[in-house]
Coordinates of C-alpha atoms and ligand atoms in Angstrom, one line a residue:
M1 CA 12.0 -22.4 0.7
H2 CA 11.4 -19.2 -1.2
L3 CA 8.1 -17.6 -0.3
G4 CA 6.2 -14.5 -1.5
I5 CA 3.9 -12.9 1.1
D6 CA 1.1 -10.6 0.1
F7 CA -0.1 -8.9 3.3
G8 CA -3.5 -7.8 2.1
T9 CA -6.1 -5.6 3.8
T10 CA -8.6 -8.5 4.1
R11 CA -6.5 -11.5 3.1
T12 CA -2.9 -12.5 3.4
V13 CA -1.8 -14.8 0.7
V14 CA 1.4 -16.7 0.5
A15 CA 2.9 -18.5 -2.5
V16 CA 6.0 -20.7 -2.7
A17 CA 8.5 -21.2 -5.5
D18 CA 8.6 -24.9 -6.2
R19 CA 10.7 -26.0 -9.3
G20 CA 9.2 -23.5 -11.6
N21 CA 5.7 -23.7 -10.2
Y22 CA 4.3 -21.2 -7.8
P23 CA 1.5 -22.8 -5.8
V24 CA -0.5 -20.8 -3.3
V25 CA -0.1 -22.1 0.3
D26 CA -3.3 -23.3 1.9
F27 CA -3.9 -22.7 5.6
L28 CA -6.0 -24.9 8.0
D29 CA -8.7 -23.2 9.9
L30 CA -9.9 -24.4 13.4
D31 CA -12.4 -26.8 11.7
H32 CA -9.6 -28.4 9.7
D33 CA -10.8 -26.9 6.4
Y34 CA -8.2 -25.5 4.0
H35 CA -8.2 -21.9 2.7
S36 CA -6.0 -20.3 0.2
H37 CA -5.4 -17.3 2.4
F38 CA -4.8 -16.4 6.0
P39 CA -7.5 -13.8 7.1
T40 CA -6.0 -10.4 7.9
V41 CA -8.0 -10.0 11.1
S42 CA -7.2 -9.9 14.8
A43 CA -9.1 -10.0 18.0
L44 CA -8.6 -9.4 21.7
V45 CA -9.4 -12.3 23.8
D46 CA -8.9 -11.7 27.6
G47 CA -6.5 -9.0 26.7
K48 CA -4.4 -11.2 24.5
L49 CA -4.2 -10.8 20.7
V50 CA -5.2 -13.7 18.4
H51 CA -5.1 -13.6 14.6
G52 CA -6.4 -15.1 11.5
F53 CA -8.8 -18.1 11.8
A54 CA -8.5 -18.0 15.6
A55 CA -9.7 -14.3 15.5
Q56 CA -12.6 -15.3 13.3
T57 CA -13.6 -18.0 15.8
A58 CA -13.3 -15.7 18.7
A59 CA -15.5 -13.2 16.9
R60 CA -18.2 -15.8 16.7
S61 CA -18.3 -15.9 20.5
G62 CA -18.5 -12.2 20.8
A63 CA -14.9 -10.9 20.6
R64 CA -14.5 -7.7 18.6
L65 CA -12.7 -8.2 15.3
I66 CA -9.9 -5.8 14.4
R67 CA -10.0 -5.7 10.6
S68 CA -8.4 -3.8 7.8
V69 CA -5.3 -3.0 9.9
K70 CA -3.5 -2.2 6.7
R71 CA -5.7 0.8 6.1
H72 CA -4.3 2.3 9.3
L73 CA -0.8 1.8 7.9
A74 CA -1.8 4.0 4.9
D75 CA -2.8 6.8 7.3
P76 CA -0.8 9.9 6.2
D77 CA 0.2 10.6 9.8
L78 CA 1.5 7.1 10.6
T79 CA 4.6 6.8 12.7
L80 CA 6.3 3.8 14.2
E81 CA 4.6 4.8 17.5
S82 CA 1.0 5.0 16.2
V83 CA -1.7 3.4 18.2
I84 CA -5.3 2.4 17.5
D85 CA -8.1 2.2 19.9
V86 CA -9.8 -1.3 20.3
D87 CA -12.7 -1.2 22.7
G88 CA -11.0 1.4 24.8
Q89 CA -7.7 -0.3 24.8
Q90 CA -4.7 1.5 23.1
I91 CA -2.8 -0.9 20.9
A92 CA 0.5 0.0 19.2
L93 CA 0.1 -0.7 15.5
L94 CA 3.7 -2.0 15.2
H95 CA 3.0 -4.4 18.0
L96 CA -0.3 -5.5 16.4
V97 CA 1.2 -6.1 13.0
T98 CA 4.2 -7.9 14.5
S99 CA 1.9 -10.1 16.5
F100 CA -0.1 -10.8 13.3
F101 CA 3.0 -11.8 11.3
T102 CA 4.2 -14.0 14.2
A103 CA 0.9 -15.9 14.0
L104 CA 1.3 -16.1 10.2
R105 CA 4.7 -17.6 10.6
E106 CA 3.5 -20.1 13.1
A107 CA 0.6 -21.0 10.8
L108 CA 2.9 -21.4 7.9
Q109 CA 5.1 -23.8 9.9
Q110 CA 2.4 -25.7 11.7
S111 CA -0.9 -25.6 9.9
S112 CA -0.3 -25.1 6.2
T113 CA 0.4 -27.1 3.1
L114 CA 4.1 -26.2 3.3
P115 CA 6.4 -29.2 4.0
E116 CA 6.7 -29.4 7.8
G117 CA 10.1 -28.7 9.4
E118 CA 11.6 -27.1 6.3
P119 CA 13.1 -23.8 7.3
I120 CA 11.6 -20.6 5.8
G121 CA 14.3 -18.7 4.1
A122 CA 14.3 -15.1 2.9
V123 CA 10.8 -14.0 1.9
I124 CA 9.8 -11.4 -0.6
V125 CA 6.9 -9.2 0.7
G126 CA 4.6 -6.8 -1.1
V127 CA 3.5 -3.3 -0.3
P128 CA 1.1 -1.0 -2.1
A129 CA 2.9 0.9 -4.8
H130 CA 2.0 4.2 -3.2
A131 CA 2.9 3.2 0.3
H132 CA 4.8 6.0 2.0
T133 CA 8.0 5.6 3.9
A134 CA 6.4 5.1 7.3
Q135 CA 4.1 2.4 6.0
R136 CA 7.1 0.6 4.3
L137 CA 9.2 1.0 7.4
L138 CA 6.5 -0.3 9.8
T139 CA 5.7 -3.3 7.5
L140 CA 9.3 -4.2 7.2
E141 CA 10.0 -3.8 10.9
A142 CA 7.0 -5.9 11.8
F143 CA 8.1 -8.7 9.5
R144 CA 11.6 -8.7 10.9
R145 CA 10.4 -8.6 14.5
A146 CA 8.2 -11.6 13.7
G147 CA 11.3 -13.6 12.7
F148 CA 11.1 -13.3 9.0
E149 CA 14.1 -12.6 6.9
V150 CA 12.9 -10.1 4.3
G151 CA 14.9 -10.4 1.1
A152 CA 13.0 -7.6 -0.6
M153 CA 9.9 -5.6 -0.5
L154 CA 8.2 -5.1 -3.9
N155 CA 5.3 -2.9 -5.0
E156 CA 2.2 -5.1 -5.3
P157 CA 1.2 -4.3 -8.9
S158 CA 4.8 -4.9 -10.1
A159 CA 4.6 -8.4 -8.6
A160 CA 1.3 -9.0 -10.4
G161 CA 3.1 -7.9 -13.6
F162 CA 5.5 -10.9 -13.1
E163 CA 2.5 -13.2 -12.6
Y164 CA 1.0 -11.9 -15.9
T165 CA 4.2 -12.6 -17.9
H166 CA 4.6 -16.0 -16.3
R167 CA 1.1 -17.0 -17.2
Q168 CA 0.3 -15.1 -20.3
H169 CA 3.7 -14.7 -22.0
R170 CA 2.2 -15.6 -25.3
T171 CA 0.2 -12.3 -25.4
V172 CA 3.4 -10.3 -25.0
T173 CA 5.1 -9.6 -28.3
S174 CA 7.8 -7.1 -29.4
R175 CA 5.0 -4.8 -30.6
R176 CA 2.5 -5.5 -27.8
N177 CA 4.9 -5.3 -24.9
C178 CA 3.0 -3.3 -22.3
V179 CA 0.8 -4.7 -19.5
L180 CA -1.4 -2.4 -17.5
V181 CA -2.0 -4.0 -14.1
Y182 CA -5.2 -3.0 -12.5
D183 CA -5.2 -4.1 -8.8
L184 CA -8.4 -3.4 -6.9
G185 CA -8.1 -5.2 -3.5
G186 CA -9.8 -4.9 -0.2
G187 CA -8.5 -1.5 0.8
T188 CA -6.2 -0.2 -1.9
F189 CA -6.2 0.5 -5.6
D190 CA -3.0 0.5 -7.6
A191 CA -2.3 0.5 -11.3
S192 CA 1.0 0.2 -13.0
L193 CA 2.1 0.2 -16.6
V194 CA 4.8 -2.4 -17.0
S195 CA 6.8 -2.9 -20.2
V196 CA 8.1 -6.5 -20.7
E197 CA 11.0 -7.8 -22.6
N198 CA 11.5 -11.5 -22.0
A199 CA 12.1 -11.7 -18.3
D200 CA 12.9 -8.0 -17.9
H201 CA 10.2 -5.8 -16.5
E202 CA 10.2 -2.0 -16.4
V203 CA 7.6 0.0 -14.6
L204 CA 6.8 2.9 -16.9
G205 CA 4.3 4.6 -14.5
S206 CA 2.3 3.9 -11.5
V207 CA -0.8 5.5 -9.9
G208 CA -3.1 4.6 -7.1
I209 CA -5.4 5.5 -4.3
N210 CA -4.4 4.4 -0.9
R211 CA -7.9 4.1 0.3
L212 CA -10.2 2.6 -2.4
G213 CA -11.1 -1.0 -2.4
G214 CA -13.7 -3.7 -1.6
D215 CA -14.3 -2.3 1.9
D216 CA -15.8 0.8 0.2
F217 CA -18.3 -1.3 -1.8
D218 CA -19.3 -3.1 1.3
L219 CA -20.0 0.1 3.2
L220 CA -21.9 1.5 0.2
L221 CA -24.1 -1.6 0.0
A222 CA -24.7 -1.4 3.7
D223 CA -25.9 2.2 3.3
L224 CA -28.3 1.2 0.5
V225 CA -29.7 -1.7 2.6
L226 CA -30.2 0.5 5.6
E227 CA -31.9 3.1 3.5
K228 CA -34.2 0.5 1.9
A229 CA -35.0 -0.9 5.4
G230 CA -35.7 2.6 6.7
V231 CA -33.3 2.1 9.6
R232 CA -30.8 4.7 10.7
E233 CA -27.2 3.6 11.3
Q234 CA -27.2 5.2 14.8
D235 CA -30.3 3.2 15.8
L236 CA -28.6 -0.1 15.2
P237 CA -27.6 -2.1 18.3
E238 CA -23.9 -2.4 19.1
R239 CA -22.0 -4.6 16.6
A240 CA -25.0 -4.8 14.3
L241 CA -23.3 -2.5 11.8
D242 CA -20.3 -4.8 11.8
E243 CA -22.5 -7.8 11.1
L244 CA -24.4 -6.0 8.4
V245 CA -21.2 -4.9 6.6
E246 CA -20.0 -8.5 6.9
Q247 CA -23.2 -9.8 5.3
C248 CA -23.0 -7.2 2.6
R249 CA -19.5 -8.4 1.8
E250 CA -20.7 -11.9 1.5
A251 CA -23.6 -10.9 -0.7
K252 CA -21.3 -8.8 -2.9
E253 CA -18.8 -11.7 -3.3
G254 CA -21.7 -14.0 -4.3
L255 CA -22.7 -11.8 -7.3
T256 CA -22.3 -13.3 -10.7
P257 CA -23.0 -11.4 -14.0
Q258 CA -26.4 -13.0 -14.0
T259 CA -27.5 -12.0 -10.5
R260 CA -30.5 -9.6 -10.6
R261 CA -31.4 -9.4 -6.9
L262 CA -29.6 -9.7 -3.6
G263 CA -30.9 -10.1 -0.1
V264 CA -29.5 -8.9 3.2
E265 CA -30.9 -9.3 6.7
V266 CA -31.3 -6.2 9.0
G267 CA -32.5 -7.2 12.4
D268 CA -35.4 -9.5 11.6
Q269 CA -36.3 -8.1 8.3
M270 CA -35.0 -9.4 5.0
V271 CA -34.1 -6.5 2.6
A272 CA -34.1 -7.3 -1.1
L273 CA -32.3 -5.0 -3.4
D274 CA -31.9 -4.7 -7.2
V275 CA -28.3 -5.4 -8.1
A276 CA -28.7 -2.7 -10.8
D277 CA -29.2 -0.2 -8.0
F278 CA -26.1 -1.3 -6.2
Y279 CA -24.1 -1.1 -9.4
R280 CA -25.4 2.3 -10.2
A281 CA -24.4 3.6 -6.8
S282 CA -21.0 2.0 -7.0
T283 CA -20.1 2.9 -10.5
P284 CA -18.5 6.2 -9.3
L285 CA -16.0 4.1 -7.2
V286 CA -14.9 2.2 -10.4
E287 CA -14.8 5.5 -12.3
Q288 CA -12.6 7.0 -9.7
S289 CA -10.1 4.2 -10.4
L290 CA -10.4 4.9 -14.2
Q291 CA -9.8 8.6 -13.6
V292 CA -6.5 8.1 -11.6
M293 CA -5.4 5.7 -14.3
E294 CA -5.7 8.2 -17.1
P295 CA -2.0 9.4 -16.9
L296 CA -0.9 5.8 -17.5
V297 CA -3.3 5.4 -20.5
A298 CA -1.8 8.6 -21.9
G299 CA 1.5 6.8 -21.9
L300 CA 0.3 4.2 -24.4
D301 CA 0.4 4.9 -28.1
A302 CA -2.7 6.4 -29.7
A303 CA -4.6 3.2 -30.4
A304 CA -3.2 1.5 -27.3
S305 CA -1.9 -1.1 -29.7
D306 CA 1.2 -1.6 -27.6
L307 CA -1.0 -2.9 -24.8
A308 CA -0.7 -6.7 -24.5
G309 CA -3.4 -6.7 -21.8
L310 CA -5.1 -4.8 -19.1
Y311 CA -4.8 -7.2 -16.3
L312 CA -7.4 -7.3 -13.6
V313 CA -6.2 -8.5 -10.3
G314 CA -7.2 -8.1 -6.7
G315 CA -10.3 -9.7 -5.2
S316 CA -12.6 -6.7 -6.0
S317 CA -12.1 -7.1 -9.7
G318 CA -14.3 -10.1 -9.2
L319 CA -17.3 -7.8 -8.9
P320 CA -18.9 -8.1 -12.3
L321 CA -19.4 -4.4 -12.5
V322 CA -15.6 -3.8 -12.6
P323 CA -14.7 -5.7 -15.8
R324 CA -18.0 -4.4 -17.3
V325 CA -17.0 -0.7 -16.8
L326 CA -13.4 -1.4 -17.9
R327 CA -14.5 -3.2 -21.1
E328 CA -16.6 -0.2 -22.1
R329 CA -13.4 1.8 -22.0
F330 CA -10.7 -0.7 -23.2
G331 CA -12.5 -3.4 -25.0
R332 CA -11.3 -6.9 -25.5
R333 CA -7.9 -6.5 -24.0
V334 CA -9.3 -6.6 -20.5
R335 CA -8.2 -9.8 -19.0
R336 CA -9.1 -11.1 -15.5
S337 CA -6.5 -13.1 -13.7
P338 CA -7.7 -16.6 -13.0
Y339 CA -6.5 -16.1 -9.5
P340 CA -7.3 -12.4 -8.9
G341 CA -6.7 -12.7 -5.1
A342 CA -3.4 -14.6 -5.5
S343 CA -1.6 -13.0 -8.4
T344 CA 0.4 -10.6 -6.2
A345 CA 1.6 -13.4 -4.0
I346 CA 2.4 -15.6 -7.0
G347 CA 4.4 -12.7 -8.5
L348 CA 6.2 -12.3 -5.2
A349 CA 7.1 -16.0 -5.2
I350 CA 8.4 -15.6 -8.8
A351 CA 10.5 -12.7 -7.6
A352 CA 11.8 -14.9 -4.7
D353 CA 12.8 -17.7 -7.0
P354 CA 16.4 -17.3 -8.0
E355 CA 15.8 -19.7 -10.9
A356 CA 13.1 -17.5 -12.5
G357 CA 15.6 -14.8 -13.5
Y358 CA 12.9 -12.0 -13.6
T359 CA 14.3 -8.5 -13.3
L360 CA 12.5 -5.3 -12.3
T361 CA 13.2 -1.7 -13.0
E362 CA 11.0 0.2 -10.6
Q363 CA 9.8 3.8 -10.1
L364 CA 9.4 5.6 -6.8
S365 CA 5.6 5.7 -7.4
R366 CA 5.1 8.7 -5.1
G367 CA 6.9 11.9 -4.9
F368 CA 9.1 13.2 -2.1
G369 CA 9.7 16.9 -1.5
V370 CA 10.5 19.6 1.0
F371 CA 8.9 22.9 2.0
R372 CA 11.7 25.2 2.9
E373 CA 10.9 28.2 5.0
G374 CA 13.0 31.2 4.3
D375 CA 12.9 34.6 6.0
A376 CA 11.6 33.3 9.4
G377 CA 8.6 31.6 7.7
R378 CA 7.6 34.6 5.6
E379 CA 8.5 32.7 2.5
V380 CA 7.8 29.0 1.8
R381 CA 9.1 27.3 -1.3
F382 CA 8.3 23.8 -2.3
D383 CA 11.2 21.7 -3.8
A384 CA 10.0 18.5 -5.4
I385 CA 13.2 16.5 -4.7
L386 CA 12.1 13.1 -6.1
A387 CA 9.3 12.9 -8.7
P388 CA 6.9 9.9 -8.7
D389 CA 8.5 8.6 -11.8
H390 CA 12.0 8.7 -10.4
R391 CA 13.9 5.5 -11.2
V392 CA 14.6 3.5 -8.1
S393 CA 16.3 0.1 -7.7
V394 CA 15.1 -3.0 -5.9
T395 CA 18.7 -4.0 -5.2
D396 CA 20.7 -0.7 -4.6
E397 CA 20.3 2.6 -3.0
V398 CA 19.4 5.7 -5.1
V399 CA 20.8 9.0 -3.9
V400 CA 19.8 12.6 -4.7
T401 CA 21.8 15.6 -3.3
R402 CA 21.3 19.3 -3.0
R403 CA 24.2 21.7 -2.2
Y404 CA 24.1 25.4 -1.4
R405 CA 25.5 28.1 0.9
A406 CA 23.3 28.7 4.0
A407 CA 21.6 32.1 3.6
H408 CA 20.1 32.1 7.2
N409 CA 21.2 31.0 10.6
I410 CA 18.5 28.4 10.8
G411 CA 17.0 26.1 8.1
W412 CA 13.4 24.9 8.4
F413 CA 12.5 21.8 6.4
R414 CA 9.1 20.2 6.3
F415 CA 9.3 17.0 4.3
V416 CA 6.3 15.4 2.6
E417 CA 5.5 12.4 0.4
Y418 CA 2.9 13.3 -2.2
G419 CA 0.9 11.7 -5.0
R420 CA 1.5 14.2 -7.8
L421 CA 2.1 17.9 -8.4
D422 CA -0.5 20.4 -9.6
D423 CA 0.1 22.8 -12.4
A424 CA 1.6 25.3 -10.0
G425 CA 4.1 22.8 -8.8
Q426 CA 2.4 22.2 -5.4
P427 CA 2.0 18.7 -4.1
V428 CA -1.5 17.2 -4.2
G429 CA -3.0 13.7 -4.0
D430 CA -2.2 11.3 -1.1
L431 CA -0.1 13.7 1.0
S432 CA 1.8 12.5 4.0
P433 CA 4.0 14.6 6.3
R434 CA 7.5 13.1 6.7
G435 CA 8.7 15.0 9.6
E436 CA 10.3 18.4 10.2
L437 CA 13.9 19.3 10.6
I438 CA 15.2 22.4 12.1
F439 CA 18.8 22.7 11.2
P440 CA 21.2 25.2 12.9
F441 CA 23.3 26.5 10.0
D442 CA 25.0 28.8 12.4
P443 CA 27.4 26.7 14.6
E444 CA 26.7 29.1 17.5
L445 CA 23.2 27.6 17.7
R446 CA 24.3 24.0 18.2
R447 CA 24.6 24.1 22.0
G448 CA 21.1 22.8 22.9
Q449 CA 19.3 26.1 22.5
D450 CA 15.6 26.0 21.7
L451 CA 15.7 26.7 18.0
L452 CA 12.0 27.4 17.9
Q453 CA 12.6 30.5 20.0
A454 CA 15.7 31.7 18.1
P455 CA 15.2 34.7 15.8
V456 CA 16.0 33.9 12.1
V457 CA 18.6 36.2 10.7
R458 CA 20.5 36.3 7.4
L459 CA 24.1 35.1 7.2
E460 CA 26.7 36.9 5.1
Q461 CA 29.2 34.0 4.8
G462 CA 27.1 30.9 5.4
H463 CA 28.6 27.4 5.5
L464 CA 28.2 25.0 2.5
V465 CA 25.3 22.7 3.2
E466 CA 24.5 19.4 1.6
E467 CA 21.1 17.5 1.7
V468 CA 21.3 13.9 0.9
Y469 CA 18.1 12.0 0.0
T470 CA 18.5 8.2 0.0
V471 CA 15.9 5.7 -1.3
D472 CA 16.8 2.2 -0.1
P473 CA 15.8 -0.9 -2.1
H474 CA 12.5 -1.1 0.0
G475 CA 11.5 2.4 -1.1
I476 CA 12.3 3.8 2.3
I477 CA 13.6 7.4 2.1
T478 CA 16.0 9.0 4.6
V479 CA 17.2 12.5 4.7
R480 CA 20.5 13.8 6.0
V481 CA 21.6 17.4 6.2
T482 CA 25.3 18.1 6.6
D483 CA 27.3 21.2 7.2
L484 CA 30.2 20.4 4.8
D485 CA 32.4 23.0 6.3
D486 CA 32.6 21.3 9.7
G487 CA 30.8 18.0 9.3
F488 CA 27.9 18.6 11.6
S489 CA 25.0 16.5 10.4
V490 CA 21.5 15.6 11.3
T491 CA 19.3 12.7 10.0
A492 CA 15.6 13.2 9.8
Q493 CA 13.7 10.3 11.3
P494 CA 10.4 9.2 9.9
R495 CA 8.3 10.3 12.8
A496 CA 6.1 13.3 13.2
A497 CA 8.7 15.9 14.1
T498 CA 12.4 16.0 14.6
A499 CA 14.2 19.0 15.8
A500 CA 18.0 19.1 15.8
S501 CA 19.5 20.4 19.0
Ligands
ATP1 N1 -16.1 -12.7 -6.1 C1 -15.9 -11.4 -5.6 N2 -16.7 -10.4 -6.0 C2 -16.5 -9.2 -5.5 N3 -15.6 -8.9 -4.6 C3 -14.8 -9.9 -4.1 C4 -14.9 -11.2 -4.6 N4 -14.0 -12.0 -3.9 C5 -13.4 -11.2 -3.1 N5 -13.8 -9.9 -3.2 C6 -13.4 -8.7 -2.4 O1 -12.0 -8.6 -2.7 C7 -11.4 -7.9 -1.5 C8 -10.2 -8.7 -1.2 O2 -9.4 -8.6 -2.3 P1 -7.8 -8.9 -2.1 O3 -7.7 -10.2 -1.4 O4 -7.2 -8.8 -3.4 O5 -7.5 -7.7 -1.2 P2 -6.4 -7.6 -0.2 O6 -5.1 -8.0 -0.8 O7 -6.8 -8.1 1.1 O8 -6.3 -6.0 0.0 P3 -5.3 -4.9 -0.6 O9 -4.6 -5.5 -1.7 O10 -6.2 -3.8 -0.9 O11 -4.5 -4.6 0.6 C9 -12.5 -7.9 -0.5 O12 -13.0 -6.6 -0.4 C10 -13.5 -8.9 -1.0 O13 -14.8 -8.6 -0.5
MG2 MG1 -3.8 -7.2 -2.4

């Protein structure tokens, strides 16, 4: 069986390749009802983790729900050792996500519409286009520990691009050959411009915000409701805020283009709100997505006549406000996916299907660079090693190298992943530290000395140094610094700090 798994902030959706069709897998809940997703929620019951529908059931009897775990993975400071606090208990994120995927695998095998007993082969999994290395690594590691064989990890909007071509291939012509995928999910926003030629897809550009999604609309609505009710957040009893946000999410999902009023309960009062007020307050969130998308739009021709479609996917594009704002800007070519919550998973299943023959040329989608400290920290230069539009491959490694003669006895490197560069060439946008490396260029300093204490001095005849940056097919970047004169080498690990000794 070839599966595509879209691990979402709120919902995890799985699709299967089945003789040229890509049906979404349904999961049974504890009441024996089917759902086209597995809820991305967990709960602690008597110190034990439960997930999905079991977690939702536990929450109804008072257990605390752990939601939007994927948002923590987008945390710029994430490492494989990161922990979160759940009711005073420290839980390692890697453990939590592994446990969630284990439950997902069991659900796929035991309580889903997949044929029972058939082994799950290699799966293709999705990750936000802007996910940094630590997020990719943790996601991959958790899938593997949960017993999945991961064939590839693709950027979510690229997968949705596959689904578009599969479904709407008639709109793609030799002149109109670009698809702008607009993916507004539960916790992340991603947009990618994909050019399509038959089954060959090339990502021309990709932008995104790691923390913009349906969750933000829910919180905003909750604020409006509290304000209208005259209740302060801090005066709410414990868990009441969670319940309120949940109710707001349901009310939001129930909105149709015709809805004028919505009602939400706070304590024992029913608060009625004009939908127009909610839309007015949340328009800036949609505008934020438009704003980050501008560089992609600039890549289209003047009249955007090469655009086959602006494809709205992600559950939050179901909010009537979203297509409304986008149509004001892009007109008729705005198309909503018939399965906004499932197009990524369907695209991943297409990618998993060897028969489909779809190919993808991908971009790195975020930058990677290094701050080099010279002169004992008196001088810091930023070197943008890999730009966000750097071509990467979903099947092979991509390598970039730098070579120079060491000018000092010690090299200080601070690596970062970044969203984009400002006019001065400094990294801005989603910025995540990727560890530090202190490299002893002087062989005398490789005997376990504390390099932080060693004075930095200039070298007359420094060794030849090589930095090798490798992007693997999952978008995971590793760095290796080598003294080419004697072979001494250090690999920077993706944790907070690494010092060579
Ligand atoms: N009809 C609807 N109207 C408005 N919002 C909706 C609707 N249906 C679902 N949503 C919202 O869509 C979000 C979930 O979307 P989706 O399943 O695409 O996200 P996800 O894959 O879980 O998250 P992400 O892709 O950000 O990691 C939730 O915030 C949910 O409230
Ligand atoms: Mg999603």
